[in-house]
Coordinates of C-alpha atoms in Angstrom, one line a residue:
M1439 CA -7.6 9.9 65.2
W1440 CA -4.2 11.1 64.0
G1441 CA -3.0 14.4 62.7
S1442 CA -4.8 17.7 63.1
A1443 CA -8.6 17.9 62.8
A1444 CA -8.2 19.6 59.4
D1445 CA -6.1 16.7 58.1
T1446 CA -8.4 14.1 59.5
Y1447 CA -11.7 15.6 58.3
R1448 CA -11.7 17.8 55.2
A1449 CA -14.6 20.3 55.3
S1450 CA -16.3 21.4 52.1
L1451 CA -19.4 23.0 50.7
L1452 CA -21.8 21.4 48.3
V1453 CA -23.5 24.0 46.1
R1454 CA -26.3 23.4 43.6
A1455 CA -28.7 25.7 41.7
N1456 CA -32.3 24.9 42.6
S1457 CA -33.5 25.2 39.0
P1458 CA -32.0 25.3 35.5
L1459 CA -30.5 28.6 34.4
V1460 CA -32.2 29.8 31.3
D1461 CA -30.8 32.6 29.2
S1462 CA -33.8 34.5 27.8
T1463 CA -31.8 36.1 24.9
T1464 CA -30.1 32.9 23.6
G1465 CA -32.4 30.2 24.9
I1466 CA -29.4 28.3 26.4
V1467 CA -30.3 26.1 29.3
V1468 CA -27.8 25.1 32.0
L1469 CA -28.9 22.2 34.1
P1470 CA -28.1 22.2 37.8
Q1471 CA -24.8 20.6 38.7
T1472 CA -23.4 20.0 42.2
A1473 CA -20.1 21.7 42.9
R1474 CA -17.9 20.5 45.8
I1475 CA -15.8 23.4 47.1
P1476 CA -13.1 22.6 49.6
I1477 CA -12.7 24.7 52.7
R1478 CA -9.1 25.4 53.6
E1479 CA -8.0 27.4 56.5
G1480 CA -11.6 28.5 57.1
K1481 CA -12.0 29.9 53.5
A1482 CA -13.8 28.7 50.4
D1483 CA -13.1 30.3 47.0
F1484 CA -15.7 30.0 44.2
T1485 CA -17.8 32.0 41.8
L1486 CA -21.5 31.7 41.1
P1487 CA -23.7 33.3 38.4
A1488 CA -26.0 36.0 39.8
S1489 CA -29.4 34.8 40.8
D1490 CA -31.2 37.6 39.1
G1491 CA -29.0 38.4 36.0
P1492 CA -30.6 40.6 33.4
T1493 CA -30.8 37.8 30.8
L1494 CA -32.1 35.1 33.1
A1495 CA -35.7 34.0 32.3
Q1496 CA -36.4 33.6 36.1
P1497 CA -34.4 34.3 39.2
I1498 CA -32.7 31.3 40.8
T1499 CA -31.5 30.3 44.2
Y1500 CA -28.7 28.0 45.3
S1501 CA -28.8 25.2 47.9
V1502 CA -25.7 25.1 50.1
W1503 CA -24.7 22.2 52.4
E1504 CA -21.8 22.7 54.8
V1505 CA -20.2 19.3 54.9
M1506 CA -18.5 19.3 58.3
P1507 CA -19.4 18.5 61.9
G1508 CA -22.3 20.8 62.8
G1509 CA -22.7 21.8 59.1
R1510 CA -25.9 23.5 58.0
Q1511 CA -28.1 23.4 55.0
Y1512 CA -29.7 26.6 53.6
T1513 CA -30.4 28.5 50.4
I1514 CA -28.7 31.6 49.1
S1515 CA -29.4 34.2 46.5
V1516 CA -26.6 36.1 44.7
P1517 CA -27.8 39.5 43.6
S1518 CA -26.5 40.9 40.3
G1519 CA -23.9 43.7 40.7
R1520 CA -22.8 42.2 44.0
G1521 CA -19.1 41.7 42.9
G1522 CA -16.2 41.2 45.2
A1523 CA -15.7 38.8 48.1
V1524 CA -18.4 37.8 50.5
Q1525 CA -17.1 37.4 54.0
N1526 CA -20.2 35.5 55.3
L1527 CA -22.0 33.2 52.9
R1528 CA -25.0 33.1 55.2
A1529 CA -25.4 36.9 54.6
L1530 CA -26.8 35.9 51.2
K1531 CA -29.4 33.6 52.8
S1532 CA -32.7 33.3 50.9
G1533 CA -36.1 32.6 52.2
E1534 CA -36.6 29.8 49.6
P1535 CA -36.8 26.2 50.9
Y1536 CA -33.6 24.1 50.8
Q1537 CA -33.6 21.5 48.1
H1538 CA -31.8 18.2 48.9
I1539 CA -28.3 17.8 47.4
P1540 CA -27.4 14.1 46.6
V1541 CA -24.5 12.9 48.7
P1542 CA -21.4 12.6 46.4
R1543 CA -19.5 9.3 46.4
L1544 CA -15.8 8.8 45.8
N1545 CA -15.2 6.6 42.8
S1546 CA -12.5 4.1 43.9
S1547 CA -11.3 3.4 40.3
N1548 CA -10.2 7.0 39.7
W1549 CA -10.6 8.6 43.1
K1550 CA -12.8 11.4 41.7
W1551 CA -16.1 12.7 43.2
M1552 CA -19.2 11.5 41.6
Y1553 CA -22.6 13.1 42.0
G1554 CA -25.9 11.6 41.2

């Protein structure tokens, strides 16, 4: 290995909604997408819609996969009105079962992450 551990292995989070988000007032449906969030200097910066928003037809949870040595897989629920930064993502842990997130692959033709 060469360089620091952070340079050699880039840690990230994979986050995916466990079900479609359905807005009960407009009927708009947002299908689950996998987001890859890089972890830099021990921090990850991202925003998720609330799990129990007032216009959601049903509450949702998110599956989280810590992609790093010793990383964990769990689900979280983001309560509406939470606002502000969360210091410990596992503090939002949900009792719902983890749903498998497909492993992303790096497309060598354009060097972008592909999910599927």
